[in-house]
Coordinates of C-alpha atoms and ligand atoms in Angstrom, one line a residue:
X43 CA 0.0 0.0 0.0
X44 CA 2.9 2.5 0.9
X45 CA 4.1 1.7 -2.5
X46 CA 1.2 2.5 -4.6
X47 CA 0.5 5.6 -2.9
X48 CA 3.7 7.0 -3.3
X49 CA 3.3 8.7 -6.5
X50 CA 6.8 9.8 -7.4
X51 CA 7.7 6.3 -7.6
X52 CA 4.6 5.2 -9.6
X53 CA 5.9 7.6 -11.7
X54 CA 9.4 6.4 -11.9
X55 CA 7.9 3.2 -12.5
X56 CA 5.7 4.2 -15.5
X57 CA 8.7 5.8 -17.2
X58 CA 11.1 2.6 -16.8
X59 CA 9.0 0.9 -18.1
X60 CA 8.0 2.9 -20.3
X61 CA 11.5 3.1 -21.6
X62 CA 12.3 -0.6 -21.6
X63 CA 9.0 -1.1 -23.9
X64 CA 10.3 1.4 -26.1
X65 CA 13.8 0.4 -26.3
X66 CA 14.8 -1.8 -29.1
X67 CA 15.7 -5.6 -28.2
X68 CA 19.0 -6.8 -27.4
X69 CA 19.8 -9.2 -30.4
X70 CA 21.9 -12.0 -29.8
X71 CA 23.0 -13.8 -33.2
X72 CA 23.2 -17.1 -33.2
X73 CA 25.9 -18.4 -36.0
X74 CA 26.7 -22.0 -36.5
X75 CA 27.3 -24.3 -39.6
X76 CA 24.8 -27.0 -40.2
X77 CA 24.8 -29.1 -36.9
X78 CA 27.0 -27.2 -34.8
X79 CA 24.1 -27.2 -32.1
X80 CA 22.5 -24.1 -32.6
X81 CA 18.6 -25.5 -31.6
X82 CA 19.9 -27.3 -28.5
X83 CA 21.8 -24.5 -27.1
X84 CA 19.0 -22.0 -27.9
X85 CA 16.5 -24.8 -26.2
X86 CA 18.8 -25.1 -23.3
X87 CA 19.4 -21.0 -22.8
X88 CA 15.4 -21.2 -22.5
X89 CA 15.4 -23.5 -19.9
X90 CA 18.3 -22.0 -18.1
X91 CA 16.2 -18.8 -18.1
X92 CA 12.8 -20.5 -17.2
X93 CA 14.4 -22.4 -14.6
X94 CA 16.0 -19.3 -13.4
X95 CA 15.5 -19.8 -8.9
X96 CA 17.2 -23.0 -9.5
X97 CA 20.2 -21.9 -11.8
X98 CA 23.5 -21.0 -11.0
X99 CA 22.5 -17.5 -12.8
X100 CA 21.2 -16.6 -9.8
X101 CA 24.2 -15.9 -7.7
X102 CA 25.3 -13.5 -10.5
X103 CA 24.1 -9.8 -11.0
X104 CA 21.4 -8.9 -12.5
X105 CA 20.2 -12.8 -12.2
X106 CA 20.3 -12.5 -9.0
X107 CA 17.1 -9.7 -8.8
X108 CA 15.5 -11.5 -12.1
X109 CA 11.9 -11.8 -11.1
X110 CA 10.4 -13.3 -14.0
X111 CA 10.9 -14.3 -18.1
X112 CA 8.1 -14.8 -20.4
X113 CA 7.6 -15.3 -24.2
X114 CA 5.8 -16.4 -27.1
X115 CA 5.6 -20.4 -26.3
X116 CA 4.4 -21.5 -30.1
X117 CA 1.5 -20.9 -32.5
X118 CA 2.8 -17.5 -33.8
X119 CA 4.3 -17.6 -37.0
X120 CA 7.9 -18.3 -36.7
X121 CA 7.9 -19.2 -33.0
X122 CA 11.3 -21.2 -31.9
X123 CA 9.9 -25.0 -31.5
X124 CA 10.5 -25.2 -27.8
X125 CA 8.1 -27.6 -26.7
X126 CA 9.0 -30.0 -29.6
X127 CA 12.6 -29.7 -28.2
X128 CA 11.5 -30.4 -25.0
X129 CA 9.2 -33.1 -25.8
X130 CA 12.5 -34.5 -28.0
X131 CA 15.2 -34.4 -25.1
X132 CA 12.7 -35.4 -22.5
X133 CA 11.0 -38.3 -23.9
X134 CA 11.8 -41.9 -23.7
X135 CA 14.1 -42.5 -25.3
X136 CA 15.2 -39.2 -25.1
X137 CA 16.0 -37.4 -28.9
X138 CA 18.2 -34.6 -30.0
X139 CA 15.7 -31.8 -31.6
X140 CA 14.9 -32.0 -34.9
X141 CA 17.5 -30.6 -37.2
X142 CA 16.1 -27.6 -38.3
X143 CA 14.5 -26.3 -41.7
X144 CA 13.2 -23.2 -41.3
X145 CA 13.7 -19.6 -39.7
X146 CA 12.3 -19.1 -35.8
X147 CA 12.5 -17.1 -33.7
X148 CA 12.2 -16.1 -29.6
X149 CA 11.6 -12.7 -28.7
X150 CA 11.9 -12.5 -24.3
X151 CA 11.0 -10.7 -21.9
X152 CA 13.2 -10.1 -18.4
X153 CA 11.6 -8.5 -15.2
X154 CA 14.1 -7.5 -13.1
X155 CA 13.4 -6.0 -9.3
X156 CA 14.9 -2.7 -8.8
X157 CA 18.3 -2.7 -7.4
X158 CA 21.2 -0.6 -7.1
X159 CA 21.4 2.9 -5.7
X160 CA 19.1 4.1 -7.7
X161 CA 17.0 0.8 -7.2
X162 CA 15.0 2.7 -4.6
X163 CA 13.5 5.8 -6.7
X164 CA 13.4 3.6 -10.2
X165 CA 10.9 0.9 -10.8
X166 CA 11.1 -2.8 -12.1
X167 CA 13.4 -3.2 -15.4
X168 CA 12.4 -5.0 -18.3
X169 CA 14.9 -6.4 -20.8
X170 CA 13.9 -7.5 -23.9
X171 CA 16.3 -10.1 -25.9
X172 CA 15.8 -11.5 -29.3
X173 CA 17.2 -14.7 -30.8
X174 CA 16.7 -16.6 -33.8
X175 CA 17.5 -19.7 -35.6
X176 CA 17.4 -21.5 -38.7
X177 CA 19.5 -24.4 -41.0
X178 CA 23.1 -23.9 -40.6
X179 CA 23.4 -24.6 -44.2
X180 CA 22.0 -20.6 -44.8
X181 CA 25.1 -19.4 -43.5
X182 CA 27.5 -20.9 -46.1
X183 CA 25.6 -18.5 -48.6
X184 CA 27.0 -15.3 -47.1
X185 CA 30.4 -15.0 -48.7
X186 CA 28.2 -15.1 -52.3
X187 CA 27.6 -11.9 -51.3
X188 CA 31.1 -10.4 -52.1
X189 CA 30.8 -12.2 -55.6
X190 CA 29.4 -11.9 -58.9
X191 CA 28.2 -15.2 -60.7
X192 CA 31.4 -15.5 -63.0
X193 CA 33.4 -15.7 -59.5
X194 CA 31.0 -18.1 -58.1
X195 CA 31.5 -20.3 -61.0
X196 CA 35.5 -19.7 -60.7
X197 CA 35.7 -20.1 -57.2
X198 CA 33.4 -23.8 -57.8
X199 CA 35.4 -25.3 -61.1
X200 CA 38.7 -24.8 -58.0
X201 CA 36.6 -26.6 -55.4
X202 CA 35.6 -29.6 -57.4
X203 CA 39.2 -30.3 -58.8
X204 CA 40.5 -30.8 -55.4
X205 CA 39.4 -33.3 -52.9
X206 CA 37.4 -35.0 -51.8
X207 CA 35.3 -33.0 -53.6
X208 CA 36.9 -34.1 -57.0
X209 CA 36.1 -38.2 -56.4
X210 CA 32.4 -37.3 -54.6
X211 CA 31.2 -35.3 -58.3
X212 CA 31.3 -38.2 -60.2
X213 CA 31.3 -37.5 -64.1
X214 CA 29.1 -34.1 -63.0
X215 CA 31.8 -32.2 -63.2
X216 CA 33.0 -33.2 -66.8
X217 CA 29.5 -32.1 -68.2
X218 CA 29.6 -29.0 -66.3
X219 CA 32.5 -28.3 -67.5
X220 CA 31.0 -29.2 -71.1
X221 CA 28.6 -27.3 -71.5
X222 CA 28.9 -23.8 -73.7
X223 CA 27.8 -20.6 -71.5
X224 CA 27.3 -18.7 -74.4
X225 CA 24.4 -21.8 -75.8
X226 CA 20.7 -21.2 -76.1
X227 CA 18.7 -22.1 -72.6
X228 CA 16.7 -25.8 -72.0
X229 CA 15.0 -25.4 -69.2
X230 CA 14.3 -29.4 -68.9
X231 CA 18.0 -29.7 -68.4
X232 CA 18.6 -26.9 -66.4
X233 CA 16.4 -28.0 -63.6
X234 CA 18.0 -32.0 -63.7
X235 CA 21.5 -30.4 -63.6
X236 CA 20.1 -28.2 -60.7
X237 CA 19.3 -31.4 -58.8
X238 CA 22.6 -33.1 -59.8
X239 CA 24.2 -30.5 -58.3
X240 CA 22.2 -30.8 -54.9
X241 CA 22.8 -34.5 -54.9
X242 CA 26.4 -33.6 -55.0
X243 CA 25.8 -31.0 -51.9
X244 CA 24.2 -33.6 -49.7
X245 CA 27.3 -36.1 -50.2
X246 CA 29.3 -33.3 -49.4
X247 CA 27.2 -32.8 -46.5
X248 CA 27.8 -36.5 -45.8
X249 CA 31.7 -36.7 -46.0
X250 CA 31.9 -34.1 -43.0
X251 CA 32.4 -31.0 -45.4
X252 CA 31.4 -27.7 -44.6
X253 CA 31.0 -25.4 -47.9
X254 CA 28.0 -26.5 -49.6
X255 CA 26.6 -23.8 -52.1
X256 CA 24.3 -23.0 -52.4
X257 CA 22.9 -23.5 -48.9
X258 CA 18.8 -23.0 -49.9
X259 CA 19.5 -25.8 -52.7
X260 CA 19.9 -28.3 -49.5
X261 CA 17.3 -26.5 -47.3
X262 CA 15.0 -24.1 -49.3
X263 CA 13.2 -23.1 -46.8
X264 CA 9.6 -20.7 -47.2
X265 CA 8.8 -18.4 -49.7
X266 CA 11.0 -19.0 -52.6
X267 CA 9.7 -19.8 -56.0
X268 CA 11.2 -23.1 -56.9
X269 CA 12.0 -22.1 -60.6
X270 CA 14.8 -19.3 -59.4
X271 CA 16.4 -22.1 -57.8
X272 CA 17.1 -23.6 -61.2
X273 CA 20.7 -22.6 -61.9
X274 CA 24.4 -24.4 -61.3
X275 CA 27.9 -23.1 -62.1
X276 CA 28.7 -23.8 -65.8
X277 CA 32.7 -24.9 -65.0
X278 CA 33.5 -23.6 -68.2
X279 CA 32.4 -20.0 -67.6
X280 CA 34.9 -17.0 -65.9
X281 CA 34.6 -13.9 -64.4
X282 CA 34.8 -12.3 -67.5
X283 CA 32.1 -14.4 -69.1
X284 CA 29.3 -12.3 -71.6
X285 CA 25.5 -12.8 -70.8
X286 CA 24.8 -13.1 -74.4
X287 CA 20.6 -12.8 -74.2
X288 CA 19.1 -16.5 -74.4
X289 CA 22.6 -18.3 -73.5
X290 CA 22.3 -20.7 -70.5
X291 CA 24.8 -18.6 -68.9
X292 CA 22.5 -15.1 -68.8
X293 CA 19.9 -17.5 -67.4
X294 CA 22.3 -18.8 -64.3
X295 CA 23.2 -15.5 -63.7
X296 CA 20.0 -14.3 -63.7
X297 CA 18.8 -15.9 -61.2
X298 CA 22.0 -16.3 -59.0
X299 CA 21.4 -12.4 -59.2
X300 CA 18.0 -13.1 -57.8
X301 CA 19.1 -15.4 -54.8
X302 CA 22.4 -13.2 -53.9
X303 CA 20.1 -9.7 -54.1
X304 CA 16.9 -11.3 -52.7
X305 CA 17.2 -14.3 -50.4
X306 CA 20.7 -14.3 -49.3
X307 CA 20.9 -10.0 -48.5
X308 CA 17.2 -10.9 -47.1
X309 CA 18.3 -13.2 -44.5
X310 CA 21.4 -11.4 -44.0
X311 CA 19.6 -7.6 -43.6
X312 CA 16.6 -9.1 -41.5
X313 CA 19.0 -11.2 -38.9
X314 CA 22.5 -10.1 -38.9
X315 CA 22.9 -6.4 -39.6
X316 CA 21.8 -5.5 -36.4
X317 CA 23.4 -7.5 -34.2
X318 CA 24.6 -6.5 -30.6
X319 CA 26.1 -9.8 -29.5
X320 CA 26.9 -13.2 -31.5
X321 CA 27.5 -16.6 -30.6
X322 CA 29.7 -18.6 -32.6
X323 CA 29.1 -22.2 -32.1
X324 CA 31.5 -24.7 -33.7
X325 CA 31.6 -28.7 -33.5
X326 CA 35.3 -29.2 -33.4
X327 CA 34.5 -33.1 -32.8
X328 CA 32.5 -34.1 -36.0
X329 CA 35.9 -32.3 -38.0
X330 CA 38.3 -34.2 -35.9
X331 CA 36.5 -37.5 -36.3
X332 CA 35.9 -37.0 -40.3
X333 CA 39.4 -35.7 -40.4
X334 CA 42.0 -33.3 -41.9
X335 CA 40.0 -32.5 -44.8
X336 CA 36.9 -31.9 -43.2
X337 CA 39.3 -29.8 -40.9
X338 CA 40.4 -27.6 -43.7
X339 CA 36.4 -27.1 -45.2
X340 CA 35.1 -26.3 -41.7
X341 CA 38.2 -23.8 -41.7
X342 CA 37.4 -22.4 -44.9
X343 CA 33.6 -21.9 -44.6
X344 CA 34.3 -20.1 -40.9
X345 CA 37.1 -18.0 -42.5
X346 CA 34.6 -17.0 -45.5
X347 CA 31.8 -16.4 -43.0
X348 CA 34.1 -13.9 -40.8
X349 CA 35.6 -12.3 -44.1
X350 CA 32.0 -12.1 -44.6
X351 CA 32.1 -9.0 -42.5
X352 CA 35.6 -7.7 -43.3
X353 CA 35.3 -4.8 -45.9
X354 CA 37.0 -1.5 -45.1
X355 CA 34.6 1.4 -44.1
X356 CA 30.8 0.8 -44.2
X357 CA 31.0 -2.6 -45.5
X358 CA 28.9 -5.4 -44.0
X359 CA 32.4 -5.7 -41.5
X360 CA 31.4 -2.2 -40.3
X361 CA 27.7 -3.2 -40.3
X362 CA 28.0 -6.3 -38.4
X363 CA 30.9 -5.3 -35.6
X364 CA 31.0 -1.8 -35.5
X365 CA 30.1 -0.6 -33.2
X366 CA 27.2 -2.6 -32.8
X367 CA 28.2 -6.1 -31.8
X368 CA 30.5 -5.9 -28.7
X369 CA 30.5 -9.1 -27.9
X370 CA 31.9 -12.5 -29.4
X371 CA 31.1 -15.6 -27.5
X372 CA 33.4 -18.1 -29.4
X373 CA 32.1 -21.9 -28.6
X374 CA 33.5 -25.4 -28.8
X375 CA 30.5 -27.1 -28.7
X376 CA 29.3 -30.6 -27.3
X377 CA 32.7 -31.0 -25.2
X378 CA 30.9 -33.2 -22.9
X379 CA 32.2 -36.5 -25.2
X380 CA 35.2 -35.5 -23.8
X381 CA 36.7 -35.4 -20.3
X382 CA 36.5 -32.3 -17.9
X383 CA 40.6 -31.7 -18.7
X384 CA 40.4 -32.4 -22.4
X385 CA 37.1 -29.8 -23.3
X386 CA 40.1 -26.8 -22.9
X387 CA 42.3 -28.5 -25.8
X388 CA 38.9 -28.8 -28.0
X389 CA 38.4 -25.0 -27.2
X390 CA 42.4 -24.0 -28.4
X391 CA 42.0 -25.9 -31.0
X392 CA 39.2 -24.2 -32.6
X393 CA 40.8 -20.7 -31.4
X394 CA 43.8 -22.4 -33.8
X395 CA 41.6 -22.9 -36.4
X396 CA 40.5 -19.2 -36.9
X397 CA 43.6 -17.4 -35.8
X398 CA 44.1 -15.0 -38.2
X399 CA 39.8 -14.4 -38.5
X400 CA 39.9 -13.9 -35.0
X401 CA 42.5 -11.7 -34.7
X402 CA 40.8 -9.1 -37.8
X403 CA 36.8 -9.6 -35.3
X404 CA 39.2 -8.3 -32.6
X405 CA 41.5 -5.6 -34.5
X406 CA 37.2 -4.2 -35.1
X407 CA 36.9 -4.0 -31.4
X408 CA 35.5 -6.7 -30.9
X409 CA 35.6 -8.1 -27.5
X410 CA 35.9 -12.4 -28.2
X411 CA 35.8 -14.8 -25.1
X412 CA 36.1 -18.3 -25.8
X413 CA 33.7 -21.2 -23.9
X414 CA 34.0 -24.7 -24.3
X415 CA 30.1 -25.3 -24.2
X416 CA 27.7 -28.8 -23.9
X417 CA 24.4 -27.6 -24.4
X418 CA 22.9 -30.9 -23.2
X419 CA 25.4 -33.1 -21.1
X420 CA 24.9 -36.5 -22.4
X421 CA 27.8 -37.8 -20.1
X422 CA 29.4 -38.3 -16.9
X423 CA 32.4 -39.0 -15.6
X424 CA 34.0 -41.7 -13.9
X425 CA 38.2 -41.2 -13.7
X426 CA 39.2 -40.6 -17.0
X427 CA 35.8 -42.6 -18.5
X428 CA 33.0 -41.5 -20.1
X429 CA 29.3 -43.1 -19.5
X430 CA 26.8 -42.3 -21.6
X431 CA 23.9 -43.9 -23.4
X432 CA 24.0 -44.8 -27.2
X433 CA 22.5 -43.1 -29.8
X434 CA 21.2 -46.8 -32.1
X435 CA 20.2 -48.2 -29.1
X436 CA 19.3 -47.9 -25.2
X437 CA 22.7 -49.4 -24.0
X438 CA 24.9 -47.4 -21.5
X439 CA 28.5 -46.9 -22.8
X440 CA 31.3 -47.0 -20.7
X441 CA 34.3 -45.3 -23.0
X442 CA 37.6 -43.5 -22.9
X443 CA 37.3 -40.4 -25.1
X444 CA 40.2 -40.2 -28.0
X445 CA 42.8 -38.1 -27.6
X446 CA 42.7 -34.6 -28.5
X447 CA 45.8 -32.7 -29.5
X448 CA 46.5 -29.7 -27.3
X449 CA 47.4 -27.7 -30.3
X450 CA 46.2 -27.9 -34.0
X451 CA 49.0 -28.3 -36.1
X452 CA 49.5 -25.3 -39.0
X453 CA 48.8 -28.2 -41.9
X454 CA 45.7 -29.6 -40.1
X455 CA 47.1 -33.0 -40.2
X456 CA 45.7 -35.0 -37.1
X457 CA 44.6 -38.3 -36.6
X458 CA 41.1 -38.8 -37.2
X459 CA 39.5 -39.8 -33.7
X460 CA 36.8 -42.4 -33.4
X461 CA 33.2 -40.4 -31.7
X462 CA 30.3 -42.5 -30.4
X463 CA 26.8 -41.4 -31.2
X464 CA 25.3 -40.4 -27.8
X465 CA 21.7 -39.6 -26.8
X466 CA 20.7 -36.9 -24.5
X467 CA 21.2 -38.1 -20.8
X468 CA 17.6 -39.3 -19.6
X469 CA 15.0 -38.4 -17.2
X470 CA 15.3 -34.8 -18.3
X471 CA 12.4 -32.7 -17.6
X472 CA 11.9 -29.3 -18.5
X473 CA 11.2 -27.3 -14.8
X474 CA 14.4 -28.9 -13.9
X475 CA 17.9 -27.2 -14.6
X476 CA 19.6 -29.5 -18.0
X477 CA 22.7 -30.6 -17.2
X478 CA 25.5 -28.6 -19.4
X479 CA 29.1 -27.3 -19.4
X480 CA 28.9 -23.4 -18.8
X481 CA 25.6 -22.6 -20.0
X482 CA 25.1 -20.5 -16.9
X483 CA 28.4 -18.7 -17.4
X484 CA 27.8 -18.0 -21.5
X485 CA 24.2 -16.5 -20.3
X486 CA 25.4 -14.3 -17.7
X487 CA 28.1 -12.7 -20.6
X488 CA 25.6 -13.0 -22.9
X489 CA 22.3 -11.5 -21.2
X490 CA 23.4 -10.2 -17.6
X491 CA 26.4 -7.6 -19.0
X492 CA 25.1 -5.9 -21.5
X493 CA 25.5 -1.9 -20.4
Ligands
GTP31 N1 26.8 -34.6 -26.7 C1 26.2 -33.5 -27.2 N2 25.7 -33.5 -28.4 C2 25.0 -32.4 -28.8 C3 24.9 -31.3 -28.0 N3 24.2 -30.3 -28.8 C4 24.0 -30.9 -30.0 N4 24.4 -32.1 -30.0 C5 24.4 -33.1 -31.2 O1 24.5 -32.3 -32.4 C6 23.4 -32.5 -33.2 C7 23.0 -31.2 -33.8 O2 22.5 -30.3 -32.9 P1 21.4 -29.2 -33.3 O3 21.2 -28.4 -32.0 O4 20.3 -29.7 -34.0 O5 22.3 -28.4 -34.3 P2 21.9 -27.2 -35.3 O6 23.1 -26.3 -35.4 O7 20.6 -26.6 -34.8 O8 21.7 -28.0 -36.7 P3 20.9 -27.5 -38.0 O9 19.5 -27.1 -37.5 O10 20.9 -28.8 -38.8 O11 21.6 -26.4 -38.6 C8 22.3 -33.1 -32.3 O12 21.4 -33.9 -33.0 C9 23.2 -33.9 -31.3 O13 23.5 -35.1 -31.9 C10 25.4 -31.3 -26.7 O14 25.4 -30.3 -25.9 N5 26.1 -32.5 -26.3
MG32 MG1 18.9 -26.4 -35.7

């Protein structure tokens, strides 16, 4: 009652939240390559946050005044799928989510109880945060935004002459490579090459590569006419190829045109130009298992994506880091196949892997901090075992994880380690905290120090 009469701080109150309502979302960007665990870490953030009393957040500031979080659940367009994620990781047998095919997205709300000095005269906070996610496979289309088709085509006749790229396109490549950019247009043909080509991507995909272009020929998504998906890179085409009017080649670059300028800018405008803090998830495993030359395409598509933003003075670089995202939470992800004293080594090694990217996100102020991160702990330990229970069946495991080098080697050549398949742990249920490496501390960077 004191409270309410008081009108000052009614006032005070009105305007906070007033001004929090107002204020524009903090928007964390979620960037991963196709698996890298994007959904399960964004499922497991939400039940870090909805689980809040009972999480380790709560000893840290402003956690620790954090009075309540709502959002959206589901049936909006777009929503995040967290009861379906839920209902995967806490079933029996307990499922990873789904992979994903689609954009979604979680918009939150925090209410915070005054604190502070000033907690006194000012009322509750609210923090908005927005997240979204969708098929890693999108990302690998963000360098085509720094090429014209001609390059595109260049940059794909180097690709599929080295390997394994070379042995996985089969005689593909030879009638790519056939075929005269400059010849009149068969639609027919077009369209069975276009779905050569994506037969192609998903062995790539297969064989533990990274770069497969373009990423909507995998995973359309919504929206998109399936006609201007209907081009592939004629092998025999250059940069300095003509667009005669009719040729095959006007038509492919036509419509790469279309899904640089439309879809690719689209996604990239919508989601990643305003970014104040990203998350860079990276499996480090599934490369080290598949080996060196999985190593070197996971390299390459991370490099590309950072270059990505890298262009002198308003470029998408400037757009992207400056000054708008502060913050670069660099991840190691699913380091719980590995013992407690080996998940550091899985974290230098991907800091190895991008050492000269890194260094030009910091050199744009950047501030990068690196956590080796398990979403979903689907081990324990035992001494220097694992236990865990198998993905093909309900057995328990008992294993000791392959070494991992403390250092990657400049030339990427490593010994391919062998990686069980593991379920989520089970018994998981959602108003209970998931067990993880660091979630709590990634949060707390992520959420809780943002002024
Ligand atoms: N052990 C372990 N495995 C994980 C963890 N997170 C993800 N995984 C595994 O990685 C797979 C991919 O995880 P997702 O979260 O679906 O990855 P994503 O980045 O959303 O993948 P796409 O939607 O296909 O781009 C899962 O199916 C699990 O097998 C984790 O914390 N621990
Ligand atoms: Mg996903």
């Amino acid at each position: 009652m004191a409270r309410l009469s008081n009108p000052t701080r009614l006032l005070a109150s009105a305007r906070q939240q007033a001004g929090a309502w107002l204020q524009r979302p903090l928007r964390i960007g979620v960037t991963g390559l196709s698996q890298a665990g994007k959904t399960t870490f964004i499922t497991s953030l939400l039940n870090q946050l909805e689980n809040h009393p009972k999480s380790l957040l709560r000893q840290r500031s402003p956690f620790d005044r954090l009075l309540s979080v709502h959002w959206q659940r589901e049936g909006t367009e777009h929503a995040f799928p967290y009861l379906n994620a839920l209902q995967a990781l806490s079933g029996d047998p307990a499922r990873w989510p789904e992979s994903t095919t689609d954009l979604t997205r979680v918009e939150l709300e925090l209410r915070y109880a005054p604190g502070g000095l000033l907690g006194s005269v000012q009322g509750e906070r609210l923090q908005r945060v927005e997240l979204i996610d969708y098929p890693g496979e999108w990302l690998l289309d963000l360098p085509l935004l720094q090429m014209d088709y001609g390059q595109w085509c260049e940059q794909m006749a180097s690709w599929v002459k080295t390997e394994p790229r070379a042995s996985l396109i089969g005689d593909l490549a030879a009638r790519l490579q056939a075929i005269d950019p400059q010849a009149g247009t068969d639609s027919v043909d077009l369209h069975a090459l276009r779905g050569e080509w994506t037969a192609f991507l998903q062995r790539c995909r297969e064989a533990g590569l990274a770069r497969n272009q373009p990423g909507r020929f995998l995973l359309p998504g919504r929206g998109i006419a399936d006609v201007m998906l209907d081009f592939v890179p004629l092998l025999a085409g250059n940069q300095h190829s003509h667009a005669e009017p009719g040729s095959v080649w006007a038509e492919c670059q036509a419509r790469f045109n279309y899904y640089r300028d439309f879809i690719v800018k689209g996604f990239y405008d919508q989601h990643f130009s305003r970014l104040d803090q990203q998350v860079l998830l990276v499996d480090m495993l599934g490369p080290l298992a598949a080996g060196p030359q999985a190593l070197a395409d996971v390299q390459g598509a991370l490099d590309d994506l950072l270059a990505s933003f890298r262009y002198g003075r308003g470029s998408l670089f400037e757009r992207l880091f400056k000054p708008r995202i502060r913050r670069l939470a660099l991840c190691a992800t699913k380091v719980d196949q590995l013992t407690a004293e080996q998940q550091r080594d899985a974290q230098q090694c991907l800091e190895d892997l991008l050492t000269d990217s890194l260094t030009a996100v910091r050199h744009g102020g950047v501030t990068i901090k690196g956590f080796p991160l398990a979403a979903v702990r689907a081990t324990r330990q035992e001494g220097d075992t694992l236990i865990a229970g198998r993905q093909q069946d309900q057995r328990l495991l008992r294993y000791r994880p392959a070494e991992i080098p403390a250092h990657l080697p400049l030339d990427l050549q490593v010994e391919p380690i062998s990686l069980p398949p593991l379920r989520p742990p089970p018994g998981l249920h959602r108003n209970e905290i998931f067990p993880n490496y660091r979630m709590d501390q990634l949060v707390a960077w992520l959420i809780g120090e943002t002024r």
